[in-house]
Coordinates of C-alpha atoms in Angstrom, one line a residue:
M92 CA -57.5 -1.2 53.0
F93 CA -59.8 1.1 51.4
S94 CA -63.2 -0.9 50.1
V95 CA -65.3 1.1 47.4
P96 CA -68.3 2.4 49.3
E97 CA -71.7 1.7 47.7
N98 CA -73.8 4.5 46.3
F99 CA -71.0 6.7 46.6
P100 CA -72.8 10.5 45.8
D101 CA -70.4 11.3 42.3
T102 CA -71.7 15.0 42.0
L103 CA -72.6 17.5 44.3
Q104 CA -76.3 17.1 42.4
D105 CA -75.9 13.2 43.9
L106 CA -75.4 14.2 47.3
L107 CA -78.9 15.0 49.5
P108 CA -79.9 18.8 49.6
K109 CA -79.0 19.1 53.2
W110 CA -75.3 17.8 52.4
A111 CA -75.5 19.5 49.0
H112 CA -75.9 22.8 50.9
F113 CA -73.2 22.4 53.6
C114 CA -70.9 22.4 50.8
L115 CA -72.4 25.5 49.6
Y116 CA -71.8 26.5 52.7
V117 CA -68.0 25.9 52.5
E118 CA -68.1 27.3 49.6
K119 CA -69.8 30.3 51.5
F120 CA -67.4 30.7 54.0
I121 CA -64.0 30.7 51.7
T122 CA -65.2 33.3 49.2
G123 CA -67.5 35.8 51.6
E124 CA -65.4 35.0 55.2
L125 CA -62.2 34.4 54.0
Q126 CA -62.0 36.2 51.2
Q127 CA -60.5 33.6 48.7
D128 CA -61.5 32.5 45.1
L129 CA -60.5 29.2 43.8
A130 CA -61.4 29.2 40.5
G131 CA -58.8 28.1 37.9
K132 CA -56.7 27.2 41.3
H133 CA -54.4 24.9 42.1
V134 CA -55.4 23.5 45.4
L135 CA -52.9 21.3 47.7
V136 CA -55.4 19.3 50.5
G137 CA -53.4 18.2 53.7
F138 CA -54.6 14.6 54.1
S139 CA -54.1 12.3 57.2
G140 CA -57.2 10.2 56.2
G141 CA -59.3 11.3 60.0
V142 CA -62.7 12.3 59.0
D143 CA -61.5 16.1 59.2
S144 CA -59.4 16.0 56.1
T145 CA -61.3 13.0 54.6
A146 CA -64.5 15.3 55.0
L147 CA -62.6 18.4 53.6
L148 CA -61.2 16.8 50.5
L149 CA -65.0 15.2 49.3
V150 CA -66.4 18.7 49.9
L151 CA -63.3 20.3 47.7
H152 CA -64.1 17.7 45.0
Y153 CA -67.6 18.3 44.7
L154 CA -67.0 22.0 44.4
S155 CA -64.1 21.6 41.9
Q156 CA -66.7 20.1 39.5
R157 CA -68.4 23.9 39.3
N158 CA -65.4 25.9 40.4
D159 CA -62.8 24.9 37.9
Y160 CA -60.0 24.3 40.4
S161 CA -57.6 21.3 40.8
L162 CA -56.8 19.2 43.8
T163 CA -53.9 17.3 44.7
A164 CA -54.0 15.7 48.3
V165 CA -50.6 15.3 50.3
H166 CA -49.9 12.6 52.7
L167 CA -47.1 12.6 55.4
N168 CA -46.5 8.9 57.4
H169 CA -44.5 10.2 60.4
Q170 CA -44.1 6.4 61.2
L171 CA -45.1 6.6 64.9
R172 CA -47.4 3.9 64.5
P173 CA -47.7 0.7 63.8
E174 CA -50.6 0.8 61.1
A175 CA -49.3 4.1 59.8
A176 CA -48.1 2.4 56.7
D177 CA -51.8 1.0 56.2
D178 CA -53.2 4.6 56.6
A179 CA -51.1 6.0 53.9
A180 CA -52.2 2.9 51.4
W181 CA -55.7 3.8 52.5
C182 CA -55.0 7.7 51.5
D183 CA -53.2 6.8 48.6
A184 CA -56.1 4.4 47.2
F185 CA -59.1 6.8 48.5
C186 CA -57.3 9.8 46.3
H187 CA -57.1 7.2 43.3
F188 CA -60.6 6.6 43.7
L189 CA -61.8 10.3 43.5
G190 CA -59.3 10.8 40.3
I191 CA -57.1 12.5 43.0
Q192 CA -53.8 13.3 42.5
C193 CA -51.9 11.9 46.2
V194 CA -48.7 13.0 47.3
V195 CA -47.6 10.1 49.8
A196 CA -44.2 10.5 51.6
S197 CA -42.6 9.1 55.1
R198 CA -41.0 11.0 57.6
D199 CA -38.8 9.4 60.9
V200 CA -40.8 11.8 63.3
G201 CA -39.3 10.7 66.3
S202 CA -35.9 10.8 65.3
Y203 CA -36.2 14.5 64.0
A204 CA -37.6 15.3 68.1
I205 CA -34.6 13.7 69.5
E206 CA -32.5 15.1 67.1
H207 CA -34.2 19.1 67.3
N208 CA -34.8 18.8 70.9
L209 CA -38.5 19.1 70.3
G210 CA -41.6 17.3 71.4
V211 CA -43.1 14.8 68.8
E212 CA -46.4 17.2 68.4
E213 CA -44.1 20.1 67.5
A214 CA -41.6 17.8 65.6
G215 CA -44.8 16.6 63.7
R216 CA -46.0 19.9 62.8
Q217 CA -42.7 21.2 61.6
V218 CA -42.2 18.2 59.3
R219 CA -45.5 18.4 58.0
Y220 CA -45.9 22.0 57.0
A221 CA -41.7 21.4 55.4
L222 CA -43.6 18.9 53.3
F223 CA -46.9 20.9 52.8
D224 CA -44.3 24.0 51.5
S225 CA -42.0 21.2 49.4
V226 CA -45.0 19.1 47.6
K227 CA -46.9 22.8 47.1
K228 CA -43.7 24.3 45.0
S229 CA -43.3 21.2 43.0
T230 CA -46.7 20.9 41.5
S231 CA -46.9 24.6 41.3
A232 CA -49.9 24.7 43.8
N233 CA -51.6 28.3 44.5
V234 CA -53.0 27.2 47.8
L235 CA -52.9 24.8 50.9
A236 CA -55.7 23.6 52.4
L237 CA -56.1 21.9 56.0
G238 CA -59.1 20.7 58.0
H239 CA -59.3 22.2 61.2
Q240 CA -62.6 22.3 62.4
L241 CA -64.5 24.4 65.2
D242 CA -63.5 21.8 68.0
D243 CA -60.1 22.2 66.7
L244 CA -60.3 26.1 67.3
S245 CA -62.0 25.6 70.7
E246 CA -59.1 23.7 71.7
D247 CA -56.3 26.1 69.7
V248 CA -58.5 28.9 72.1
V249 CA -58.4 27.0 75.2
M250 CA -54.8 26.6 75.1
R251 CA -53.6 29.8 73.7
L252 CA -55.4 31.1 77.2
I253 CA -53.4 29.1 78.9
R254 CA -49.8 30.0 77.4
G255 CA -51.1 33.7 77.7
T256 CA -52.0 34.9 74.6
G257 CA -53.1 38.4 74.6
W258 CA -56.0 39.6 72.2
P259 CA -56.9 39.5 69.3
G260 CA -54.6 36.0 68.9
L261 CA -56.5 34.8 71.8
S262 CA -59.5 34.5 69.1
G263 CA -57.7 31.3 67.3
M264 CA -56.0 29.9 64.6
T265 CA -56.6 31.9 61.2
G266 CA -58.9 31.2 58.6
F267 CA -56.7 32.5 55.7
D268 CA -52.6 33.0 56.4
P269 CA -51.9 35.2 53.6
Q270 CA -47.6 34.6 54.0
R271 CA -48.5 30.6 53.8
Q272 CA -51.3 30.9 51.4
L273 CA -53.1 28.4 53.5
I274 CA -56.9 28.5 54.1
R275 CA -58.8 26.3 56.8
P276 CA -62.8 25.7 55.1
L277 CA -63.9 23.9 57.7
L278 CA -63.2 26.4 60.7
M279 CA -67.0 26.9 61.5
I280 CA -68.5 23.7 61.4
P281 CA -68.3 20.7 64.2
K282 CA -66.5 17.9 64.1
S283 CA -70.1 16.1 64.7
T284 CA -71.4 17.4 61.5
L285 CA -68.4 16.2 59.4
I286 CA -68.8 12.9 60.8
A287 CA -72.5 13.2 59.7
F288 CA -71.3 13.8 55.8
V289 CA -68.6 11.4 55.4
T290 CA -71.0 8.7 57.1
K291 CA -73.4 9.4 54.5
T292 CA -71.2 9.1 52.0
G293 CA -70.5 5.8 52.8
V294 CA -66.4 6.3 53.4
Q295 CA -64.8 4.9 56.1
W296 CA -62.1 7.0 56.9
R297 CA -59.0 6.1 59.2
E298 CA -58.9 6.3 62.9
D299 CA -55.7 7.6 64.6
A300 CA -55.3 5.5 68.2
T301 CA -52.9 9.0 69.4
N302 CA -55.6 11.2 69.8
A303 CA -56.3 9.7 73.3
D304 CA -52.6 9.9 74.3
S305 CA -52.9 12.0 77.4
N306 CA -49.1 12.7 77.1
W307 CA -49.9 15.3 74.3
T308 CA -51.0 18.8 76.0
R309 CA -54.0 18.9 72.9
N310 CA -55.2 15.8 73.6
R311 CA -55.5 16.4 77.2
V312 CA -57.2 19.7 75.9
R313 CA -59.4 18.0 74.3
N314 CA -60.3 15.2 76.4
S315 CA -60.5 16.0 79.7
I316 CA -60.6 20.3 79.9
L317 CA -63.1 21.1 77.0
P318 CA -66.2 18.4 78.2
L319 CA -65.7 20.3 81.3
I320 CA -66.5 23.6 79.9
Q321 CA -69.1 22.4 77.7
K322 CA -70.7 21.0 80.6
E323 CA -71.0 24.2 81.9
N324 CA -71.6 26.0 79.1
P325 CA -73.2 23.5 75.8
N326 CA -72.9 26.2 73.7
F327 CA -69.4 26.7 74.0
W328 CA -68.4 25.8 70.3
Q329 CA -70.9 29.2 69.2
S330 CA -69.3 31.2 71.5
V331 CA -66.1 30.1 70.1
S332 CA -67.0 31.3 66.8
R333 CA -68.2 34.7 67.8
L334 CA -65.1 35.4 69.5
W335 CA -63.3 34.1 66.1
K336 CA -64.9 36.4 64.2
I337 CA -64.5 39.7 66.9
G338 CA -61.3 38.6 66.4
R339 CA -60.9 38.6 62.5
I340 CA -62.4 42.0 62.4
E341 CA -60.2 43.3 65.3
Q342 CA -56.9 42.4 63.6
D343 CA -58.0 43.6 60.2
Y344 CA -58.7 46.7 62.0
W345 CA -55.5 47.2 64.0
K346 CA -53.5 45.8 60.8
S347 CA -54.8 48.9 58.6
M348 CA -54.2 51.5 61.7
T349 CA -50.3 50.2 61.9
A350 CA -49.8 49.7 58.3
D351 CA -47.0 52.6 58.4
I352 CA -45.1 51.5 61.2
S353 CA -41.5 51.8 60.6
D354 CA -38.7 51.4 63.3
S355 CA -39.6 54.4 65.3
I356 CA -42.6 56.1 66.8
E357 CA -42.4 59.8 67.0
N358 CA -43.8 61.3 70.1
T359 CA -46.3 63.0 68.2
R360 CA -48.4 60.1 67.4
L361 CA -48.1 58.8 70.6
F362 CA -49.4 62.4 72.2
N363 CA -53.1 62.3 73.0
T364 CA -53.7 58.8 71.7
H365 CA -55.1 56.0 74.2
Q366 CA -53.0 53.3 75.7
A367 CA -54.9 50.6 73.2
V368 CA -53.3 52.4 70.5
R369 CA -49.7 53.3 71.9
L370 CA -49.9 49.8 72.7
R371 CA -50.7 48.3 69.1
L372 CA -48.2 50.3 68.0
Y373 CA -45.3 48.9 69.7
K374 CA -46.2 45.8 69.4
A375 CA -46.5 46.5 65.2
A376 CA -43.1 47.8 65.4
L377 CA -42.0 44.8 67.7
D378 CA -43.1 42.3 64.8
R379 CA -41.9 44.5 62.3
L380 CA -38.3 43.0 63.1
G381 CA -39.2 39.2 62.8
P382 CA -40.1 36.4 65.2
G383 CA -40.1 36.6 68.5
Q384 CA -43.5 37.2 70.7
A385 CA -43.7 40.9 72.5
L386 CA -45.0 39.8 75.7
A387 CA -47.4 42.2 77.5
D388 CA -45.9 43.1 80.9
T389 CA -42.9 44.5 79.1
L390 CA -44.9 46.5 76.6
F391 CA -46.9 48.0 79.8
K392 CA -43.3 48.9 81.4
L393 CA -42.3 50.5 77.9
D394 CA -45.2 52.5 77.9
E395 CA -44.9 53.8 81.6
A396 CA -41.6 54.6 80.5
W397 CA -42.4 57.0 77.7
L398 CA -45.2 58.2 79.7
E399 CA -42.6 58.8 82.5
K400 CA -40.5 60.7 79.8
R401 CA -37.5 58.0 80.9
V402 CA -35.2 59.0 78.5
G403 CA -32.4 56.5 77.5
S404 CA -34.4 53.2 79.1
T405 CA -34.0 50.4 76.9
F406 CA -36.7 47.2 76.8
Q407 CA -35.9 43.8 76.1
F408 CA -38.0 41.7 74.0
P409 CA -37.7 37.8 72.7
G410 CA -36.4 38.0 69.3
E411 CA -33.2 40.2 70.3
K412 CA -35.6 42.9 69.7
V413 CA -35.1 46.0 71.6
A414 CA -37.5 48.9 72.5
K415 CA -35.6 52.3 73.5
I416 CA -37.0 55.7 75.4
V417 CA -35.6 58.4 73.4
A418 CA -36.2 62.3 73.0
T419 CA -38.1 62.8 70.5
G420 CA -40.3 59.2 71.1
V421 CA -39.4 55.3 71.1
I422 CA -36.9 53.5 68.6
F423 CA -36.9 49.6 68.1
S424 CA -34.4 47.4 66.5
T425 CA -32.3 44.4 66.9
T426 CA -29.4 43.1 68.4
H427 CA -28.0 40.9 66.2

């Protein structure tokens, strides 16, 4: 169970200067890099009780005192481990200690996985986000904050590379998702820093034994692949951080360049245009039609057909999407 830490720093001013500056760095990342202002808002925090989400809750707790926003934590018991109920009780007690509302829910993720023919990891993700959405609505929260950090981002980049993700998606998860109103304030901070920070406050977080389970892809990447990469390049984390920042810049650029895209692209827009731009236009038109990742090989074939003026050629994409070469350009549609 939760035990009250000795000499716990109650305010930002009570922290050692190093850790106060650490919290202010997170604040700067939120307002600067993510361009989000939390002042006056209600922030929902995904809280597992692990060191990452504990660090996030502590940082946001300290920053709320100077930015005038309220916090609600939400914890999900996945019913997958014997100690899960104890974790839930610990999270509730810790939030009570901080004076933060905590919503604790329990879901049978194992049964959900079987019912929906999913892996346990994906089932847990779906159930968690459904809970976040539900609590966000019921509490009128403005934004959801999650504790993903730089090690998680590195894992995500490697996993995307394994799956064959293209650029700029290869740069990893977003820091701010406008559709879900989701932020990841710790994304540029390595886990080792979070461990040192929470340790200094005297808080004993919860450890999830399933993080060592090699049956999960993310754990194999974390525990086997990344250590080998770091051995070859000890600065890999910094490389991922730079990659992420470049990716965000490029995503913003292409988003503005394709903002006016519709379900048809005229030849006049495609003529005398670099292939990089044409491919982005095709992808933007397809993304506009709904879920389903546009595959690079099919995009290349579509562009080749347009260059060769093969009017009538049709290309199928995931999500029941279709691209057809016509005399005036390319038309995009769905089959449902």
